[in-house]
Short mmCIF file of C-alpha atoms and ligand atoms in Angstrom, two decimals:
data_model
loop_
_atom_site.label_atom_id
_atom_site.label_comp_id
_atom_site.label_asym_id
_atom_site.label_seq_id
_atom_site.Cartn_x
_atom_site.Cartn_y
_atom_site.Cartn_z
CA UNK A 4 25.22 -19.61 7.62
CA UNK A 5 23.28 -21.94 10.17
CA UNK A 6 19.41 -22.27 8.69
CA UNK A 7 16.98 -21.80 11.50
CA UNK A 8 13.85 -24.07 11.34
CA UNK A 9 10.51 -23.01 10.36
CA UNK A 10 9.44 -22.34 13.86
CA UNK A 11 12.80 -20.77 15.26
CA UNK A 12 12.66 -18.37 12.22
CA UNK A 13 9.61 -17.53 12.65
CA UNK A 14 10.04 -16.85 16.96
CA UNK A 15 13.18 -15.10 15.98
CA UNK A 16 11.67 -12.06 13.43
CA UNK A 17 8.80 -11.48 15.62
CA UNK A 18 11.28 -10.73 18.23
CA UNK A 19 12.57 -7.89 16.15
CA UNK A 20 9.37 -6.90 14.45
CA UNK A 21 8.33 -3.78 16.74
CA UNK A 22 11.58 -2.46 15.60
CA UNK A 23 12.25 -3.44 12.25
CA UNK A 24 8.56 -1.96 11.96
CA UNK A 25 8.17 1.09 13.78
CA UNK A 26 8.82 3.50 10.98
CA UNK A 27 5.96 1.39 8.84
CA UNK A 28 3.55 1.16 11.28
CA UNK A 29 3.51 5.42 11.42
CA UNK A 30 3.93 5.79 7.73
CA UNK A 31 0.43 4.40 6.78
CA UNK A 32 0.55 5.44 3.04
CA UNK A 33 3.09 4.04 0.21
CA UNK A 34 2.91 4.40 -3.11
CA UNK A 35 2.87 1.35 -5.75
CA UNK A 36 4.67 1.55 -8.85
CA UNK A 37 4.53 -1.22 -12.12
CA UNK A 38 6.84 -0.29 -14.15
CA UNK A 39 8.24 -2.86 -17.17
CA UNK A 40 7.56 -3.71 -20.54
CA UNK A 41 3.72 -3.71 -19.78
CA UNK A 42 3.89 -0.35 -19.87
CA UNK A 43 5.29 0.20 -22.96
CA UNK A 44 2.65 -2.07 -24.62
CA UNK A 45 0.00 -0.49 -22.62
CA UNK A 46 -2.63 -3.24 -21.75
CA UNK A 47 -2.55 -4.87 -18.46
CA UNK A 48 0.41 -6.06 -16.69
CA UNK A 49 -0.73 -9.62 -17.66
CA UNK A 50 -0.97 -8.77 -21.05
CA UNK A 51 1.97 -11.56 -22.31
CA UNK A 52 -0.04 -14.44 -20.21
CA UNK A 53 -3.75 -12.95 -21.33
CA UNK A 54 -2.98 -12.36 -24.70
CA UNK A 55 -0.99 -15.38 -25.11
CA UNK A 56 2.19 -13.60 -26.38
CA UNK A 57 5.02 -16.04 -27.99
CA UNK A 58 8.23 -15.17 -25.81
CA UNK A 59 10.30 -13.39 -29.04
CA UNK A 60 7.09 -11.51 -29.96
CA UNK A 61 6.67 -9.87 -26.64
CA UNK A 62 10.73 -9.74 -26.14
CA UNK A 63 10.72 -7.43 -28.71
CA UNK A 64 9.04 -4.63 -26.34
CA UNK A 65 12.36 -4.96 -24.70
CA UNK A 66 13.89 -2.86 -27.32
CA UNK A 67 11.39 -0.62 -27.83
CA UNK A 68 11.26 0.21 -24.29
CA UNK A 69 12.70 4.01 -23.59
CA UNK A 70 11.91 5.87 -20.42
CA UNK A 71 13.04 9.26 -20.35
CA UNK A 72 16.13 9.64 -17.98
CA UNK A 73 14.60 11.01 -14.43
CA UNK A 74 11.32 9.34 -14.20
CA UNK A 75 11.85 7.69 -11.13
CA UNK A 76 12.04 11.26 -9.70
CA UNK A 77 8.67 12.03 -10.75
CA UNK A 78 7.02 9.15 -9.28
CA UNK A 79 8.96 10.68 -5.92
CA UNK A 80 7.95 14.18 -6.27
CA UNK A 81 4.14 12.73 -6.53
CA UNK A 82 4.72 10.28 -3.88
CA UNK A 83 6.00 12.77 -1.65
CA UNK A 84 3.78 15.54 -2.54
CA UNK A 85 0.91 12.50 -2.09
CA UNK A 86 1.95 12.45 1.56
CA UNK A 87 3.55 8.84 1.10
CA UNK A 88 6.24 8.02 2.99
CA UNK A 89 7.05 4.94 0.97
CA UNK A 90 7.43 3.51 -2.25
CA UNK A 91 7.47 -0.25 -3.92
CA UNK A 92 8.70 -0.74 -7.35
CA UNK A 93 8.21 -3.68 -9.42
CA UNK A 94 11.99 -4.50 -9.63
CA UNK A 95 10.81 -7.61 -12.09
CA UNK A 96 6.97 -8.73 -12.82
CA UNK A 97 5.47 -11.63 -13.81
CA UNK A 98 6.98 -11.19 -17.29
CA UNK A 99 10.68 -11.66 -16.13
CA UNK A 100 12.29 -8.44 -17.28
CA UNK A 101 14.44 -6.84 -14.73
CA UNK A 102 14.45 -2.90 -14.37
CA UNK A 103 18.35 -3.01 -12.93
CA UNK A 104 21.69 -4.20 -14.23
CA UNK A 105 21.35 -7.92 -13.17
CA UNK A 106 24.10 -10.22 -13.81
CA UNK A 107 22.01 -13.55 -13.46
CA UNK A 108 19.00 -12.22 -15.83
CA UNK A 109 20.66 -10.76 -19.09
CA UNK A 110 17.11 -10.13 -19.97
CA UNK A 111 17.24 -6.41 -18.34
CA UNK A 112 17.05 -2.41 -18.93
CA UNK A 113 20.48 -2.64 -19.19
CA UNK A 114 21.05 -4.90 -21.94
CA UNK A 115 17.77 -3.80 -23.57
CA UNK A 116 15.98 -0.58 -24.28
CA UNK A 117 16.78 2.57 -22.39
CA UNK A 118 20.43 0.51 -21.40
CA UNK A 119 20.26 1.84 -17.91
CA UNK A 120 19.31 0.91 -14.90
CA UNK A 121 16.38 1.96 -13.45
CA UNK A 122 16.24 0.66 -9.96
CA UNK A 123 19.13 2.69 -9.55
CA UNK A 124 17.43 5.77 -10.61
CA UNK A 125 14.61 4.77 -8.43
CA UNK A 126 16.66 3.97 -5.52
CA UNK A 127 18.05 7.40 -5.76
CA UNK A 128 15.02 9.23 -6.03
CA UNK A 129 13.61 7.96 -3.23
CA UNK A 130 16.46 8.29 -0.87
CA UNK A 131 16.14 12.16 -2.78
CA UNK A 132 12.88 12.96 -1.12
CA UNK A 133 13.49 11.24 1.86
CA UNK A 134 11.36 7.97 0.73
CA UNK A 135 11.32 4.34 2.25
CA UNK A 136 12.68 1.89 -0.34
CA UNK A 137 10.73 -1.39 -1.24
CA UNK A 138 11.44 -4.14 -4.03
CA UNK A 139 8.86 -6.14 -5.31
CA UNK A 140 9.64 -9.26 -7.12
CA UNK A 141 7.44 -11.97 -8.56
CA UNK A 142 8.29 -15.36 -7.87
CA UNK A 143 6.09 -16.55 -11.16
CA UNK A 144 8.38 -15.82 -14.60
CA UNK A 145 6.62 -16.39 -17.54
CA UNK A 146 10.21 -15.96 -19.59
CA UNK A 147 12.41 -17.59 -17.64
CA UNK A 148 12.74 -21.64 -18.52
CA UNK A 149 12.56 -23.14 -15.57
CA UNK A 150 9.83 -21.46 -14.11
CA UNK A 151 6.65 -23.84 -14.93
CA UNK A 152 8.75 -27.13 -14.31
CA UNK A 153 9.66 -26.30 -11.19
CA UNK A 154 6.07 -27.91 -10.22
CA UNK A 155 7.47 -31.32 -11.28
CA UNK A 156 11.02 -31.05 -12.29
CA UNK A 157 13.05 -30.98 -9.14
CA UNK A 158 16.48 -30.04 -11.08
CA UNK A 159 14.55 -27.19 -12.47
CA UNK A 160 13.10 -26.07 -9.33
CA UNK A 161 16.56 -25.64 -7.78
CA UNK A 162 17.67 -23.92 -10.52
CA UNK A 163 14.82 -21.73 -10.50
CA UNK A 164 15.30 -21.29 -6.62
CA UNK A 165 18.91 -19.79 -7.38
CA UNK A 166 17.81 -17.91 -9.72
CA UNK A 167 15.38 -15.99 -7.73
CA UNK A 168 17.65 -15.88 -4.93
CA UNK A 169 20.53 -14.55 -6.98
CA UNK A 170 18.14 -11.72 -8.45
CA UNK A 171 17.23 -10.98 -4.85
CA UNK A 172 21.11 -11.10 -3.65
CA UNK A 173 21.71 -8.21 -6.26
CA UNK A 174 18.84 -6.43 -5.43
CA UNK A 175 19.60 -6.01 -1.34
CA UNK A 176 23.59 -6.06 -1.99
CA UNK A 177 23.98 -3.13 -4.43
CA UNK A 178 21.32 -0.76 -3.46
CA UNK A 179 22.70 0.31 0.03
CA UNK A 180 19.86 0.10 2.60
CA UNK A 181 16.20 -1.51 1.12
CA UNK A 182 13.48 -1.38 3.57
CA UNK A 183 10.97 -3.69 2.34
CA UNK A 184 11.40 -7.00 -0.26
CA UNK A 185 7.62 -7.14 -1.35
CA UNK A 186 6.83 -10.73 -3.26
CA UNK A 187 4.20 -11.40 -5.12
CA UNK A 188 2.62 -15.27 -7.09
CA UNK A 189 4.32 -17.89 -5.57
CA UNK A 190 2.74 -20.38 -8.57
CA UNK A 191 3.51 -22.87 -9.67
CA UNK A 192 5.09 -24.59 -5.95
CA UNK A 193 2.08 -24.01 -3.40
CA UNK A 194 4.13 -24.52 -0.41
CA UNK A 195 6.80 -22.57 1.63
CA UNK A 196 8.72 -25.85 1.20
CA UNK A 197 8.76 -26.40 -2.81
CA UNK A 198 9.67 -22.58 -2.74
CA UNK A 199 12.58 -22.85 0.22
CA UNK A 200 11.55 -19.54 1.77
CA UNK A 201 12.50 -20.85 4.95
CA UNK A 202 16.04 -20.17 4.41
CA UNK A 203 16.36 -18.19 1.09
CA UNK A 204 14.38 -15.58 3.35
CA UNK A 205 17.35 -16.45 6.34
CA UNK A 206 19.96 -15.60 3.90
CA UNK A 207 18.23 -12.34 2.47
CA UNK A 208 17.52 -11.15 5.45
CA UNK A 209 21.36 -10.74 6.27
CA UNK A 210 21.76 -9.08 3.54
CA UNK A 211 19.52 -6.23 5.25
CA UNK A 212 18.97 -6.84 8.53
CA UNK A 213 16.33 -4.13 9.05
CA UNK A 214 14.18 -5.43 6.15
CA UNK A 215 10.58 -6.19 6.46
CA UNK A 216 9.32 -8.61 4.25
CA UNK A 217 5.30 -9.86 3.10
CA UNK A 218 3.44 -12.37 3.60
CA UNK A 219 3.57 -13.20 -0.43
CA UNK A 220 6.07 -15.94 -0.36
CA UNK A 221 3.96 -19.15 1.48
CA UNK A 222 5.18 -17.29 4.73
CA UNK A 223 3.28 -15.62 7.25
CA UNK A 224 6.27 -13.07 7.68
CA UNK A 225 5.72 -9.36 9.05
CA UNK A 226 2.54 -8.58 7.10
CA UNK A 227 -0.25 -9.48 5.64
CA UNK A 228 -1.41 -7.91 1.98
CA UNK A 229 -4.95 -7.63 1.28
CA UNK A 230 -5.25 -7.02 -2.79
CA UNK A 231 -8.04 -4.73 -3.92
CA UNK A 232 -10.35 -4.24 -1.04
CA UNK A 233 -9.26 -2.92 2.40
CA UNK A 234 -9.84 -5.69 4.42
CA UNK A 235 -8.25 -4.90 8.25
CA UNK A 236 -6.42 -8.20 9.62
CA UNK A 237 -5.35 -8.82 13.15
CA UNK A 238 -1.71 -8.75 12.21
CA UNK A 239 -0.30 -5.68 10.86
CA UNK A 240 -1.27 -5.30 7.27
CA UNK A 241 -1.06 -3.55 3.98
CA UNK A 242 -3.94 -2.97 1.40
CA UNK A 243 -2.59 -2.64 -2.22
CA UNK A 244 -4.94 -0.91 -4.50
CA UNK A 245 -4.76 -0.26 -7.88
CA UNK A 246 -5.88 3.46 -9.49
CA UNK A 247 -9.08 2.44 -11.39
CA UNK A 248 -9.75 -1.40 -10.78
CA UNK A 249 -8.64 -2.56 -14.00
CA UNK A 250 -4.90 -2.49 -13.91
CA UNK A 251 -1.59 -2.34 -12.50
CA UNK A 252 -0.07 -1.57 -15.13
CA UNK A 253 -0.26 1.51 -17.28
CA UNK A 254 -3.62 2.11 -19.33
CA UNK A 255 -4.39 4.90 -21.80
CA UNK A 256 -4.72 7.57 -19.66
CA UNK A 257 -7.86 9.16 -21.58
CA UNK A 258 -9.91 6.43 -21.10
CA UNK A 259 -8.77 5.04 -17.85
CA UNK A 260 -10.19 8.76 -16.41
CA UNK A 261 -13.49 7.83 -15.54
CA UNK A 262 -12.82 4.78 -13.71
CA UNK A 263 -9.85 6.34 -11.88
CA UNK A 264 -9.73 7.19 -8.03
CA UNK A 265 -10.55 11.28 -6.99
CA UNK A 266 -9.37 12.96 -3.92
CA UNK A 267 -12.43 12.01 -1.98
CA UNK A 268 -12.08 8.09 -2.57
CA UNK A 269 -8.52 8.09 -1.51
CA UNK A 270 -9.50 9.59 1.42
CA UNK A 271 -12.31 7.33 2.28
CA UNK A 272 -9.55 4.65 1.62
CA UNK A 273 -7.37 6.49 4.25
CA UNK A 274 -10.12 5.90 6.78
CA UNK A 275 -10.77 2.79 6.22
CA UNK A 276 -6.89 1.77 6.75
CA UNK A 277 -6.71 4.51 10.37
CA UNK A 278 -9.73 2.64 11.77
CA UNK A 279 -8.38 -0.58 10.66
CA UNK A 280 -4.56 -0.07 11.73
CA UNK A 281 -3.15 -0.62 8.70
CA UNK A 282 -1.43 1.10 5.65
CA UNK A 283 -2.48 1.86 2.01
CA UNK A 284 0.22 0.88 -1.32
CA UNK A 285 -1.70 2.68 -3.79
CA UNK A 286 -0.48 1.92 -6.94
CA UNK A 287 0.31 4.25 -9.96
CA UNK A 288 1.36 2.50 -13.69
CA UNK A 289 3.58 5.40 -15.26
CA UNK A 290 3.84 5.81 -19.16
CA UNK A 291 5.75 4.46 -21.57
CA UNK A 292 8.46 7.09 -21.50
CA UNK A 293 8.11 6.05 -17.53
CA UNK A 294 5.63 9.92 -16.94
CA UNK A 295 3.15 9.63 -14.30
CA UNK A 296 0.12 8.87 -15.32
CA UNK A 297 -1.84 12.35 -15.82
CA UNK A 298 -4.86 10.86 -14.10
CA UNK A 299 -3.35 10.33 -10.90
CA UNK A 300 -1.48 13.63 -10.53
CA UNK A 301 -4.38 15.97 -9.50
CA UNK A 302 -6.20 13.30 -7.29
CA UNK A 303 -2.52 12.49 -5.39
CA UNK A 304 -1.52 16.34 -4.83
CA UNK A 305 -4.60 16.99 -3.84
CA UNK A 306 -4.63 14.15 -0.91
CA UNK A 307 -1.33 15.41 -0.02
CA UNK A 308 -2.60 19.01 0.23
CA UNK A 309 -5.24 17.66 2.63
CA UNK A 310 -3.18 15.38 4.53
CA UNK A 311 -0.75 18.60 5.27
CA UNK A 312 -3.62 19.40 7.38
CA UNK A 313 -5.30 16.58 8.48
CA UNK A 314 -2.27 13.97 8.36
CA UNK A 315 -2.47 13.38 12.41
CA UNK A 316 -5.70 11.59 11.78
CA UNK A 317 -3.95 9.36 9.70
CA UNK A 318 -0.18 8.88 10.76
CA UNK A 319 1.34 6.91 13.34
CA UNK A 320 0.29 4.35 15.39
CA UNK A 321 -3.26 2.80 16.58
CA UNK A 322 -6.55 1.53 15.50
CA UNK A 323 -10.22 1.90 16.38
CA UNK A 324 -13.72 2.96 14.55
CA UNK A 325 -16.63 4.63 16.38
CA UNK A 326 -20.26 5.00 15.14
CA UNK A 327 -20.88 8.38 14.36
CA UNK A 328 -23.95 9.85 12.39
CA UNK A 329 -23.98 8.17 8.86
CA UNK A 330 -22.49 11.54 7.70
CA UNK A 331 -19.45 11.24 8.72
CA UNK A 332 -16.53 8.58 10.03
CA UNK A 333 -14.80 8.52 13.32
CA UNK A 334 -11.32 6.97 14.09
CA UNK A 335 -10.34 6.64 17.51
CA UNK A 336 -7.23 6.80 18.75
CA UNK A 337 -6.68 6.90 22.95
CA UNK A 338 -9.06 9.82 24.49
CA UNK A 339 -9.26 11.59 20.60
CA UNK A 340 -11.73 10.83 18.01
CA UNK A 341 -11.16 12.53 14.54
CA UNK A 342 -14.22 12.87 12.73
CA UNK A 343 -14.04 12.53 8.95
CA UNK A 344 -17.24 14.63 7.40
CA UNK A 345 -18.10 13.20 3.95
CA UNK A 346 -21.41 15.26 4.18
CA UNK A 347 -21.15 18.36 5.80
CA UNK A 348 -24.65 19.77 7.74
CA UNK A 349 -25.17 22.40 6.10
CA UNK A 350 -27.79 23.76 9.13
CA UNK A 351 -25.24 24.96 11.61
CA UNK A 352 -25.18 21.98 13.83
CA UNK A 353 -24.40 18.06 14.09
CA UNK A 354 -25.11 15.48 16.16
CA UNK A 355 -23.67 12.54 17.38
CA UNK A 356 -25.39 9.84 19.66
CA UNK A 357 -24.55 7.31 21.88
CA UNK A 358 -21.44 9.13 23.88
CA UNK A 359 -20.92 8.56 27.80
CA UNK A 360 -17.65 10.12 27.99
CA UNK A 361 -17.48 13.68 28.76
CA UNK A 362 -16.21 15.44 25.84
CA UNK A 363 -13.17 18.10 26.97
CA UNK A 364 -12.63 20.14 23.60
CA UNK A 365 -14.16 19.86 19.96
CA UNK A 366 -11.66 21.59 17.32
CA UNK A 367 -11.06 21.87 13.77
CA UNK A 368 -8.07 19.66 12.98
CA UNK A 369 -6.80 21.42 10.21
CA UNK A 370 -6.61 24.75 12.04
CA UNK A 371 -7.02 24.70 15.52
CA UNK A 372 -10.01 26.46 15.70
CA UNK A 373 -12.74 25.36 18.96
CA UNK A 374 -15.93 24.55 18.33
CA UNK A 375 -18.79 25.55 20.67
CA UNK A 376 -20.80 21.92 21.81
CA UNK A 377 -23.20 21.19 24.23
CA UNK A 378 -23.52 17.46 25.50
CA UNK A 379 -26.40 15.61 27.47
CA UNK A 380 -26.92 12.23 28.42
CA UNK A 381 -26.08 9.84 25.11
CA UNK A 382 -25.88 13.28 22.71
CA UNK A 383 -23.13 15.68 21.42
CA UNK A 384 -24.40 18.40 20.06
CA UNK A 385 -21.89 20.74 18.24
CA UNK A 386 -23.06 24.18 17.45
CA UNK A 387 -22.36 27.44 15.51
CA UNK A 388 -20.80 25.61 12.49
CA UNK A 389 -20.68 27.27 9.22
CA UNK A 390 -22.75 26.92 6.40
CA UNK A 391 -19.62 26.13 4.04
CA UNK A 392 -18.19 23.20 3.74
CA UNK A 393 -15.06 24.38 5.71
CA UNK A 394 -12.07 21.97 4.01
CA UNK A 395 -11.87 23.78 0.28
CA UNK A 396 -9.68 20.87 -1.25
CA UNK A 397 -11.61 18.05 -1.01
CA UNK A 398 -14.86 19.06 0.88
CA UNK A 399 -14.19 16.72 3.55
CA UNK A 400 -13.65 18.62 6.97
CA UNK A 401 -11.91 17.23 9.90
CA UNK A 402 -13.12 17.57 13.24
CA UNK A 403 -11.14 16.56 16.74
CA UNK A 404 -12.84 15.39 19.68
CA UNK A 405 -10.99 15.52 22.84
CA UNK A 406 -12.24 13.43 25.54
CA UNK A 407 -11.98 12.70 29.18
CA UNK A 408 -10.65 9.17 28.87
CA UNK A 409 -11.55 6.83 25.58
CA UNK A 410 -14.87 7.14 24.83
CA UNK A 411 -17.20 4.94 25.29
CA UNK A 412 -20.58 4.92 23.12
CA UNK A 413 -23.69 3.46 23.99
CA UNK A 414 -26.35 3.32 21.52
CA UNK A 415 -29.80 2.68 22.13
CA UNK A 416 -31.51 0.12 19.75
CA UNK A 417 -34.60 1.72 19.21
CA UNK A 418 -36.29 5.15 19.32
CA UNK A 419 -34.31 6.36 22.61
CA UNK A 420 -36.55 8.88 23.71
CA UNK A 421 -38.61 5.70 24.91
CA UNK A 422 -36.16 4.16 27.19
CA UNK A 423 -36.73 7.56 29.56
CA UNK A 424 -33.75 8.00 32.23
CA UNK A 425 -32.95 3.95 32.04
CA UNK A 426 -29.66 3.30 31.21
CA UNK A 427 -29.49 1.64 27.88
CA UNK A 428 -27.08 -0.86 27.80
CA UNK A 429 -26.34 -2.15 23.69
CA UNK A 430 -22.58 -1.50 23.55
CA UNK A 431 -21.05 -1.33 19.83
CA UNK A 432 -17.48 -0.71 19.91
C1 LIG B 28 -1.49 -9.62 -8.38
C2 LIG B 28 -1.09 -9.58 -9.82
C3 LIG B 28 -0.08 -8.60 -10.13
C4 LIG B 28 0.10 -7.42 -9.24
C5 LIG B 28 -0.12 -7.76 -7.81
C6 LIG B 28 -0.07 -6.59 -6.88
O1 LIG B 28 -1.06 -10.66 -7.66
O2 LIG B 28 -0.68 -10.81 -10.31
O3 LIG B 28 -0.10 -8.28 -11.47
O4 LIG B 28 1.39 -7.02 -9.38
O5 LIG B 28 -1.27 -8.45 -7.65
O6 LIG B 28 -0.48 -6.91 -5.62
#
């Protein structure tokens, strides 16, 4: 296969990128899963590195690990309930154990433990309930040999390089169609060159033409991959977020409770990536025996409950923010803005300055229902509301705001009842 350089790779997947990413760019929401011996030790995912585990001490988890036959399906039936549309599994973390039946890393859930292979069950589940597929895959190994020299052993760092490409041959060979490859630590190489992504990435992506890739490998690629904040980029981009701040991995579900994400924070997160264009991989870190974790089950069917509602606030395309009241969000998207009401006004009425577009229609997203509104120079006023909070599964209500042409808001800077019938003219978009 003829290797493209650097910039002709690079010219040549944008070319295909509004294609290859169409169905992404709608989806918005994926679900995160680390999966691996981690879990069965139940610390952090880092937990070999951090707690300075000798290599046969922490191999022995390999045995020990057992998840119960069908747990990939779970993690589906949440995802999917969640209102994902997506899923990434960590094929083979930082620790070097591979979930599938790898002939170039013996060190696997074949050989070891539960003696099957879970990727495949994974694979399956997802393409059960109708679920993108995504691989990650770490290019830091704490078990393999080679992995640390590769900074300044050359022989090792091609050996390493095959290694990770021959993991990542299986992977998008056997599998049937994979929609995303998803890497993560490129350490100890700091450079697209020491790691050869130019054309290991060439030669993967033949393998599965359609595949998106991140931007985790020293390459810019199709997206960028904001970790533990959502931070909106110019490109497109995906935050990943872990359940309670701590780990990725699985934590003792009792205690992790308090520090876990509820409905209403996954939702704010759901703003944050509509007004920002960009999608949410929130993570979960099943069991041992491979369960979901019990904290995340209530808080995920519950944003899926609400997203059966509201979910055309959130999916598909587009990207905008506009001030509203410091009760509530707005998200823009063409003439519409969809107002997300953490605090609902509990007098009857709300309302919202700084609009000079004429507002056509107010509704109630999640049913239809019109709103009575009144709307003067630089004010909507919407009336008649009810005392309730109307949204009974997470309190937050969504309202729809049909307008003329996109709005445009104009706020004034100071007390606006001074400025009389001038025009005021601070713009904040
Ligand atoms: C970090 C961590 C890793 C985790 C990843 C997810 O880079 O090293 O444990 O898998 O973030 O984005």
């Amino acid at each position: 296969m003829k290797i493209l350089s650097k910039p002709d790779y690079e010219s040549l997947i944008a070319s295909t990128r509004d294609a290859r990413m169409d169905w992404w760019r709608d989806a918005r929401f994926g679900m995160f899963i680390h999966f691996g011996l981690y879990s069965q030790y139940g610390h952090h995912e880092w937990a070999m590195t951090q707690e300075n585990f000798p290599i046969e001490e922490y191999e022995k988890l390999a045995n020990e690990f057992n998840p119960k036959p069908g747990a990939p399906r779970e993690w589906a039936a949440l995802a999917k309930a969640a209102g994902m549309k997506y899923m990434v599994l960590t094929s083979r973390h930082h620790e070097g154990f591979s979930l599938w039946d790898s002939k170039a890393n013996p060190y696997n859930s074949v050989n070891y433990g539960p003696r099957r292979d879970i990727v495949r069950e994974f694979v399956d589940a997802c393409r059960e309930y109708d679920l993108r597929i995504g691989f990650y895959t770490s290019l830091m190994d704490w078990h393999h040999p080679d992995a640390w020299k590769c900074a300044y052993d050359n022989e090792a760092r091609r050996r390493f390089l095959d290694y990770i490409e021959a993991l990542n041959t299986e992977l998008l060979t056997n599998y049937g169609k994979i929609d995303i490859l998803w890497y993560d630590v490129s350490l100890p190489m700091d450079h697209w060159e020491g790691w050869d992504s130019v054309a290991r990435n060439q030669r993967l992506r033949a393998l599965q033409p359609d595949i998106i890739i991140n931007n985790r490998s020293r390459l810019d690629e199709d997206f960028g991959t904001p970790e533990e904040g959502i931070h909106a980029e110019s490109r497109d981009w995906e935050a990943c977020m872990t359940f309670n701040g701590l780990s990725w991995g699985y934590l003792d579900s009792e205690q992790v409770v308090p520090y876990s994400y509820n409905v209403q924070r996954i939702i704010r997160m759901l703003n944050s990536v509509a007004g920002g264009g960009g999608n949410l991989l929130l993570n979960i870190g099943p069991a041992p025996d491979g369960s979901v974790p019990k904290e995340a089950i209530k808080p995920l069917t519950d944003t899926g409950r609400w997203l059966a509602e509201n979910g055309e606030a959130l999916y598909g395309k587009g990207r905008g923010t506009i001030g509203t009241n410091g009760l509530c969000s707005g998200t823009v998207r063409g003439n519409i803005v969809y107002v997300w009401n953490w605090i609902w006004p509990k007098n009857g009425s709300m309302s919202l300055g700084g609009y000079r577009t004429k507002l056509k229609k107010a509704s109630y997203l999640a049913t239809g229902e019109t709103i009575d509104f009144e709307q003067t120079t630089g004010r909507i006023i919407l009336k008649n509301l009810p005392a309730e909070v109307p949204d009974k599964t997470a309190g937050i209500t969504m309202l729809k705001l049909e307008f003329d042409e996109p709005p445009k808001q104009i706020f004034a800077t100071y007390f606006p009842q001074l400025h009389g019938g001038r025009e005021i003219d601070t713009v904040r978009d």
